[in-house]
mmCIF file with all atom_site columns, C-alpha atoms in Angstrom:
data_model
loop_
_atom_site.group_PDB
_atom_site.id
_atom_site.type_symbol
_atom_site.label_atom_id
_atom_site.label_alt_id
_atom_site.label_comp_id
_atom_site.label_asym_id
_atom_site.label_entity_id
_atom_site.label_seq_id
_atom_site.pdbx_PDB_ins_code
_atom_site.Cartn_x
_atom_site.Cartn_y
_atom_site.Cartn_z
_atom_site.occupancy
_atom_site.B_iso_or_equiv
_atom_site.pdbx_formal_charge
_atom_site.auth_seq_id
_atom_site.auth_comp_id
_atom_site.auth_asym_id
_atom_site.auth_atom_id
_atom_site.pdbx_PDB_model_num
ATOM 1   C CA . MET A 1 1   ? -132.208 39.970 51.028  1.00 38.00 ? 1   MET A CA 1
ATOM 2   C CA . ALA A 1 2   ? -135.857 39.550 50.071  1.00 55.00 ? 2   ALA A CA 1
ATOM 3   C CA . ASN A 1 3   ? -137.961 37.011 51.903  1.00 72.00 ? 3   ASN A CA 1
ATOM 4   C CA . SER A 1 4   ? -138.734 33.994 49.765  1.00 81.00 ? 4   SER A CA 1
ATOM 5   C CA . PRO A 1 5   ? -142.369 32.843 49.602  1.00 81.00 ? 5   PRO A CA 1
ATOM 6   C CA . GLU A 1 6   ? -141.462 29.537 51.276  1.00 86.00 ? 6   GLU A CA 1
ATOM 7   C CA . MET A 1 7   ? -139.987 31.155 54.402  1.00 89.00 ? 7   MET A CA 1
ATOM 8   C CA . ARG A 1 8   ? -142.066 30.911 57.528  1.00 90.00 ? 8   ARG A CA 1
ATOM 9   C CA . ALA A 1 9   ? -143.727 34.104 58.734  1.00 87.00 ? 9   ALA A CA 1
ATOM 10  C CA . SER A 1 10  ? -143.634 35.364 62.315  1.00 88.00 ? 10  SER A CA 1
ATOM 11  C CA . ASP A 1 11  ? -146.445 36.696 64.471  1.00 88.00 ? 11  ASP A CA 1
ATOM 12  C CA . ALA A 1 12  ? -145.111 40.213 63.882  1.00 88.00 ? 12  ALA A CA 1
ATOM 13  C CA . ASP A 1 13  ? -145.397 39.635 60.108  1.00 87.00 ? 13  ASP A CA 1
ATOM 14  C CA . ARG A 1 14  ? -148.998 38.502 60.510  1.00 89.00 ? 14  ARG A CA 1
ATOM 15  C CA . ASP A 1 15  ? -149.745 41.536 62.688  1.00 89.00 ? 15  ASP A CA 1
ATOM 16  C CA . ARG A 1 16  ? -148.360 43.857 59.990  1.00 88.00 ? 16  ARG A CA 1
ATOM 17  C CA . VAL A 1 17  ? -150.564 42.232 57.338  1.00 88.00 ? 17  VAL A CA 1
ATOM 18  C CA . ALA A 1 18  ? -153.571 42.498 59.683  1.00 89.00 ? 18  ALA A CA 1
ATOM 19  C CA . ALA A 1 19  ? -152.879 46.232 60.072  1.00 89.00 ? 19  ALA A CA 1
ATOM 20  C CA . ILE A 1 20  ? -152.698 46.587 56.271  1.00 88.00 ? 20  ILE A CA 1
ATOM 21  C CA . LEU A 1 21  ? -156.007 44.743 55.896  1.00 89.00 ? 21  LEU A CA 1
ATOM 22  C CA . ARG A 1 22  ? -157.597 46.994 58.519  1.00 89.00 ? 22  ARG A CA 1
ATOM 23  C CA . GLU A 1 23  ? -156.378 50.056 56.638  1.00 88.00 ? 23  GLU A CA 1
ATOM 24  C CA . HIS A 1 24  ? -157.810 48.788 53.339  1.00 88.00 ? 24  HIS A CA 1
ATOM 25  C CA . THR A 1 25  ? -161.098 48.051 55.091  1.00 89.00 ? 25  THR A CA 1
ATOM 26  C CA . ALA A 1 26  ? -161.141 51.570 56.550  1.00 88.00 ? 26  ALA A CA 1
ATOM 27  C CA . GLN A 1 27  ? -160.524 52.995 53.068  1.00 87.00 ? 27  GLN A CA 1
ATOM 28  C CA . GLY A 1 28  ? -163.400 50.915 51.663  1.00 88.00 ? 28  GLY A CA 1
ATOM 29  C CA . ARG A 1 29  ? -161.359 48.652 49.369  1.00 88.00 ? 29  ARG A CA 1
ATOM 30  C CA . ILE A 1 30  ? -162.612 45.487 51.049  1.00 89.00 ? 30  ILE A CA 1
ATOM 31  C CA . THR A 1 31  ? -165.839 44.808 52.900  1.00 89.00 ? 31  THR A CA 1
ATOM 32  C CA . MET A 1 32  ? -166.092 43.668 56.492  1.00 90.00 ? 32  MET A CA 1
ATOM 33  C CA . ASP A 1 33  ? -166.984 40.162 55.328  1.00 91.00 ? 33  ASP A CA 1
ATOM 34  C CA . GLU A 1 34  ? -163.889 40.041 53.103  1.00 89.00 ? 34  GLU A CA 1
ATOM 35  C CA . PHE A 1 35  ? -161.824 41.446 55.950  1.00 89.00 ? 35  PHE A CA 1
ATOM 36  C CA . ASN A 1 36  ? -163.044 38.746 58.337  1.00 90.00 ? 36  ASN A CA 1
ATOM 37  C CA . GLU A 1 37  ? -162.363 35.998 55.770  1.00 90.00 ? 37  GLU A CA 1
ATOM 38  C CA . ARG A 1 38  ? -158.873 37.319 55.080  1.00 88.00 ? 38  ARG A CA 1
ATOM 39  C CA . LEU A 1 39  ? -158.163 37.742 58.757  1.00 88.00 ? 39  LEU A CA 1
ATOM 40  C CA . GLU A 1 40  ? -159.178 34.154 59.400  1.00 90.00 ? 40  GLU A CA 1
ATOM 41  C CA . SER A 1 41  ? -156.870 32.999 56.604  1.00 90.00 ? 41  SER A CA 1
ATOM 42  C CA . LEU A 1 42  ? -154.148 35.316 57.839  1.00 88.00 ? 42  LEU A CA 1
ATOM 43  C CA . TYR A 1 43  ? -153.820 33.660 61.212  1.00 87.00 ? 43  TYR A CA 1
ATOM 44  C CA . LYS A 1 44  ? -153.750 30.233 59.566  1.00 89.00 ? 44  LYS A CA 1
ATOM 45  C CA . SER A 1 45  ? -150.950 31.334 57.206  1.00 88.00 ? 45  SER A CA 1
ATOM 46  C CA . LYS A 1 46  ? -147.487 29.954 57.790  1.00 90.00 ? 46  LYS A CA 1
ATOM 47  C CA . THR A 1 47  ? -145.326 31.373 54.991  1.00 90.00 ? 47  THR A CA 1
ATOM 48  C CA . TYR A 1 48  ? -144.629 34.733 53.387  1.00 87.00 ? 48  TYR A CA 1
ATOM 49  C CA . GLY A 1 49  ? -146.202 33.430 50.176  1.00 88.00 ? 49  GLY A CA 1
ATOM 50  C CA . GLU A 1 50  ? -149.512 32.770 51.944  1.00 88.00 ? 50  GLU A CA 1
ATOM 51  C CA . LEU A 1 51  ? -149.395 36.265 53.470  1.00 85.00 ? 51  LEU A CA 1
ATOM 52  C CA . ALA A 1 52  ? -148.678 37.832 50.082  1.00 86.00 ? 52  ALA A CA 1
ATOM 53  C CA . LYS A 1 53  ? -151.750 36.148 48.542  1.00 88.00 ? 53  LYS A CA 1
ATOM 54  C CA . LEU A 1 54  ? -153.995 37.916 51.083  1.00 87.00 ? 54  LEU A CA 1
ATOM 55  C CA . THR A 1 55  ? -152.969 41.346 49.859  1.00 86.00 ? 55  THR A CA 1
ATOM 56  C CA . SER A 1 56  ? -152.065 40.607 46.221  1.00 87.00 ? 56  SER A CA 1
ATOM 57  C CA . ASP A 1 57  ? -155.195 42.333 44.837  1.00 87.00 ? 57  ASP A CA 1
ATOM 58  C CA . LEU A 1 58  ? -154.676 45.445 47.002  1.00 84.00 ? 58  LEU A CA 1
ATOM 59  C CA . PRO A 1 59  ? -152.361 48.414 46.411  1.00 84.00 ? 59  PRO A CA 1
ATOM 60  C CA . ASP A 1 60  ? -149.317 48.740 48.626  1.00 79.00 ? 60  ASP A CA 1
ATOM 61  C CA . VAL A 1 61  ? -149.824 50.689 51.815  1.00 67.00 ? 61  VAL A CA 1
ATOM 62  C CA . ASP A 1 62  ? -146.886 52.380 53.472  1.00 59.00 ? 62  ASP A CA 1
ATOM 63  C CA . MET A 1 63  ? -147.855 52.061 57.127  1.00 52.00 ? 63  MET A CA 1
ATOM 64  C CA . ARG A 1 64  ? -145.270 54.693 58.086  1.00 55.00 ? 64  ARG A CA 1
ATOM 65  C CA . ARG A 1 65  ? -146.931 57.364 55.951  1.00 57.00 ? 65  ARG A CA 1
ATOM 66  C CA . LEU A 1 66  ? -150.488 56.931 57.163  1.00 52.00 ? 66  LEU A CA 1
ATOM 67  C CA . PRO A 1 67  ? -151.949 60.111 58.614  1.00 52.00 ? 67  PRO A CA 1
ATOM 68  C CA . ALA A 1 68  ? -152.008 60.146 62.362  1.00 53.00 ? 68  ALA A CA 1
ATOM 69  C CA . LYS A 1 69  ? -155.430 59.441 63.752  1.00 56.00 ? 69  LYS A CA 1
ATOM 70  C CA . ALA A 1 70  ? -156.916 62.631 65.065  1.00 54.00 ? 70  ALA A CA 1
ATOM 71  C CA . THR A 1 71  ? -157.521 62.310 68.767  1.00 62.00 ? 71  THR A CA 1
ATOM 72  C CA . PRO A 1 72  ? -160.655 64.030 69.943  1.00 69.00 ? 72  PRO A CA 1
ATOM 73  C CA . PRO A 1 73  ? -159.915 67.060 72.090  1.00 69.00 ? 73  PRO A CA 1
ATOM 74  C CA . ALA A 1 74  ? -160.084 66.433 75.779  1.00 66.00 ? 74  ALA A CA 1
ATOM 75  C CA . PRO A 1 75  ? -163.407 67.525 77.193  1.00 68.00 ? 75  PRO A CA 1
ATOM 76  C CA . GLU A 1 76  ? -163.219 70.900 78.837  1.00 67.00 ? 76  GLU A CA 1
ATOM 77  C CA . ARG A 1 77  ? -163.181 70.491 82.567  1.00 62.00 ? 77  ARG A CA 1
ATOM 78  C CA . ARG A 1 78  ? -165.981 72.196 84.378  1.00 71.00 ? 78  ARG A CA 1
ATOM 79  C CA . GLY A 1 79  ? -166.003 73.028 88.014  1.00 75.00 ? 79  GLY A CA 1
ATOM 80  C CA . MET A 1 80  ? -163.263 73.298 90.550  1.00 77.00 ? 80  MET A CA 1
ATOM 81  C CA . HIS A 1 81  ? -159.837 71.674 90.287  1.00 82.00 ? 81  HIS A CA 1
ATOM 82  C CA . PRO A 1 82  ? -159.685 68.465 92.388  1.00 85.00 ? 82  PRO A CA 1
ATOM 83  C CA . GLY A 1 83  ? -156.830 69.879 94.478  1.00 87.00 ? 83  GLY A CA 1
ATOM 84  C CA . MET A 1 84  ? -158.862 72.966 95.295  1.00 88.00 ? 84  MET A CA 1
ATOM 85  C CA . LYS A 1 85  ? -161.849 70.779 96.233  1.00 89.00 ? 85  LYS A CA 1
ATOM 86  C CA . ALA A 1 86  ? -159.579 68.862 98.602  1.00 92.00 ? 86  ALA A CA 1
ATOM 87  C CA . ALA A 1 87  ? -158.300 72.097 100.157 1.00 91.00 ? 87  ALA A CA 1
ATOM 88  C CA . TRP A 1 88  ? -161.841 73.375 100.744 1.00 92.00 ? 88  TRP A CA 1
ATOM 89  C CA . SER A 1 89  ? -162.841 69.990 102.180 1.00 94.00 ? 89  SER A CA 1
ATOM 90  C CA . ALA A 1 90  ? -159.921 70.100 104.625 1.00 94.00 ? 90  ALA A CA 1
ATOM 91  C CA . TRP A 1 91  ? -160.852 73.661 105.606 1.00 94.00 ? 91  TRP A CA 1
ATOM 92  C CA . ALA A 1 92  ? -164.472 72.641 106.219 1.00 95.00 ? 92  ALA A CA 1
ATOM 93  C CA . ALA A 1 93  ? -163.448 69.591 108.268 1.00 96.00 ? 93  ALA A CA 1
ATOM 94  C CA . VAL A 1 94  ? -161.072 71.604 110.473 1.00 94.00 ? 94  VAL A CA 1
ATOM 95  C CA . ALA A 1 95  ? -163.666 74.367 110.871 1.00 94.00 ? 95  ALA A CA 1
ATOM 96  C CA . GLY A 1 96  ? -166.294 71.815 111.871 1.00 95.00 ? 96  GLY A CA 1
ATOM 97  C CA . ILE A 1 97  ? -164.003 70.226 114.469 1.00 95.00 ? 97  ILE A CA 1
ATOM 98  C CA . ASN A 1 98  ? -163.028 73.611 115.920 1.00 94.00 ? 98  ASN A CA 1
ATOM 99  C CA . TRP A 1 99  ? -166.630 74.801 116.176 1.00 93.00 ? 99  TRP A CA 1
ATOM 100 C CA . THR A 1 100 ? -167.590 71.507 117.829 1.00 95.00 ? 100 THR A CA 1
ATOM 101 C CA . VAL A 1 101 ? -164.835 71.956 120.429 1.00 94.00 ? 101 VAL A CA 1
ATOM 102 C CA . TRP A 1 102 ? -165.882 75.589 120.952 1.00 93.00 ? 102 TRP A CA 1
ATOM 103 C CA . LEU A 1 103 ? -169.541 74.552 121.426 1.00 93.00 ? 103 LEU A CA 1
ATOM 104 C CA . ILE A 1 104 ? -168.645 71.821 123.928 1.00 93.00 ? 104 ILE A CA 1
ATOM 105 C CA . VAL A 1 105 ? -166.421 74.201 125.918 1.00 93.00 ? 105 VAL A CA 1
ATOM 106 C CA . SER A 1 106 ? -169.123 76.909 125.835 1.00 92.00 ? 106 SER A CA 1
ATOM 107 C CA . LEU A 1 107 ? -171.833 74.514 127.024 1.00 92.00 ? 107 LEU A CA 1
ATOM 108 C CA . THR A 1 108 ? -169.733 73.022 129.802 1.00 93.00 ? 108 THR A CA 1
ATOM 109 C CA . SER A 1 109 ? -168.517 76.399 131.080 1.00 91.00 ? 109 SER A CA 1
ATOM 110 C CA . GLY A 1 110 ? -172.065 77.745 131.367 1.00 87.00 ? 110 GLY A CA 1
ATOM 111 C CA . HIS A 1 111 ? -171.531 80.812 129.191 1.00 86.00 ? 111 HIS A CA 1
ATOM 112 C CA . ALA A 1 112 ? -170.528 81.601 125.602 1.00 82.00 ? 112 ALA A CA 1
ATOM 113 C CA . ILE A 1 113 ? -166.795 82.041 125.267 1.00 90.00 ? 113 ILE A CA 1
ATOM 114 C CA . TYR A 1 114 ? -164.899 84.049 122.693 1.00 92.00 ? 114 TYR A CA 1
ATOM 115 C CA . PRO A 1 115 ? -165.434 82.536 119.159 1.00 92.00 ? 115 PRO A CA 1
ATOM 116 C CA . TRP A 1 116 ? -161.767 81.620 118.644 1.00 92.00 ? 116 TRP A CA 1
ATOM 117 C CA . PRO A 1 117 ? -162.495 79.253 115.662 1.00 92.00 ? 117 PRO A CA 1
ATOM 118 C CA . LEU A 1 118 ? -162.885 82.405 113.559 1.00 92.00 ? 118 LEU A CA 1
ATOM 119 C CA . TRP A 1 119 ? -159.107 82.911 113.875 1.00 92.00 ? 119 TRP A CA 1
ATOM 120 C CA . VAL A 1 120 ? -158.549 79.457 112.418 1.00 87.00 ? 120 VAL A CA 1
ATOM 121 C CA . MET A 1 121 ? -161.186 79.710 109.688 1.00 91.00 ? 121 MET A CA 1
ATOM 122 C CA . GLY A 1 122 ? -160.686 83.353 108.704 1.00 91.00 ? 122 GLY A CA 1
ATOM 123 C CA . PRO A 1 123 ? -157.124 83.618 107.362 1.00 92.00 ? 123 PRO A CA 1
ATOM 124 C CA . TRP A 1 124 ? -157.158 80.123 105.862 1.00 91.00 ? 124 TRP A CA 1
ATOM 125 C CA . GLY A 1 125 ? -160.561 80.740 104.268 1.00 91.00 ? 125 GLY A CA 1
ATOM 126 C CA . VAL A 1 126 ? -159.456 84.086 102.808 1.00 93.00 ? 126 VAL A CA 1
ATOM 127 C CA . ILE A 1 127 ? -156.360 82.477 101.264 1.00 92.00 ? 127 ILE A CA 1
ATOM 128 C CA . LEU A 1 128 ? -158.473 79.655 99.796  1.00 91.00 ? 128 LEU A CA 1
ATOM 129 C CA . LEU A 1 129 ? -161.037 82.123 98.468  1.00 91.00 ? 129 LEU A CA 1
ATOM 130 C CA . ILE A 1 130 ? -158.367 84.224 96.763  1.00 92.00 ? 130 ILE A CA 1
ATOM 131 C CA . SER A 1 131 ? -156.768 81.067 95.317  1.00 89.00 ? 131 SER A CA 1
ATOM 132 C CA . THR A 1 132 ? -160.126 79.841 94.046  1.00 88.00 ? 132 THR A CA 1
ATOM 133 C CA . VAL A 1 133 ? -161.130 83.140 92.447  1.00 89.00 ? 133 VAL A CA 1
ATOM 134 C CA . PHE A 1 134 ? -157.799 84.309 91.071  1.00 87.00 ? 134 PHE A CA 1
ATOM 135 C CA . GLY A 1 135 ? -155.800 81.071 90.959  1.00 80.00 ? 135 GLY A CA 1
ATOM 136 C CA . GLY A 1 136 ? -156.545 80.343 87.306  1.00 67.00 ? 136 GLY A CA 1
ATOM 137 C CA . ASP A 1 137 ? -156.703 76.921 85.734  1.00 58.00 ? 137 ASP A CA 1
ATOM 138 C CA . GLY A 1 138 ? -154.277 74.451 87.293  1.00 52.00 ? 138 GLY A CA 1
ATOM 139 C CA . ASN A 1 139 ? -154.683 72.142 84.265  1.00 53.00 ? 139 ASN A CA 1
ATOM 140 C CA . LYS A 1 140 ? -152.847 74.478 81.875  1.00 53.00 ? 140 LYS A CA 1
ATOM 141 C CA . LYS A 1 141 ? -149.169 73.848 81.319  1.00 48.00 ? 141 LYS A CA 1
ATOM 142 C CA . ARG A 1 142 ? -146.944 76.662 82.372  1.00 46.00 ? 142 ARG A CA 1
ATOM 143 C CA . ALA A 1 143 ? -144.207 77.778 80.018  1.00 44.00 ? 143 ALA A CA 1
#
């Protein structure tokens, strides 16, 4: 059943007409001034007849067949993955704490003791280095 011109329009109906007006403005059929005037009238409109008058001089637009707006490609990420930065930060923090403990123990014992923090830093650091160099891009989706 077709809507009669006297029937009251809903907010959704007004939003659809606003989208149609925006599309005609984007295509250059109406100017920005005309668009603003029509938009002002649109939100004052109460019936389908008043809505129809706003687009009566414009060709029909099938909103479902409009081309999808091209989204700009995501900027290429430079630098290290945030997870890898966090892993290196944790490694550096633990290494710093271990070297501080080693230094305190060495100073209080009166002589340099075996540099045991190397055993903490070494294997972990090698694994992180290999992961950083050969790990690839973590942002790519895996199939």
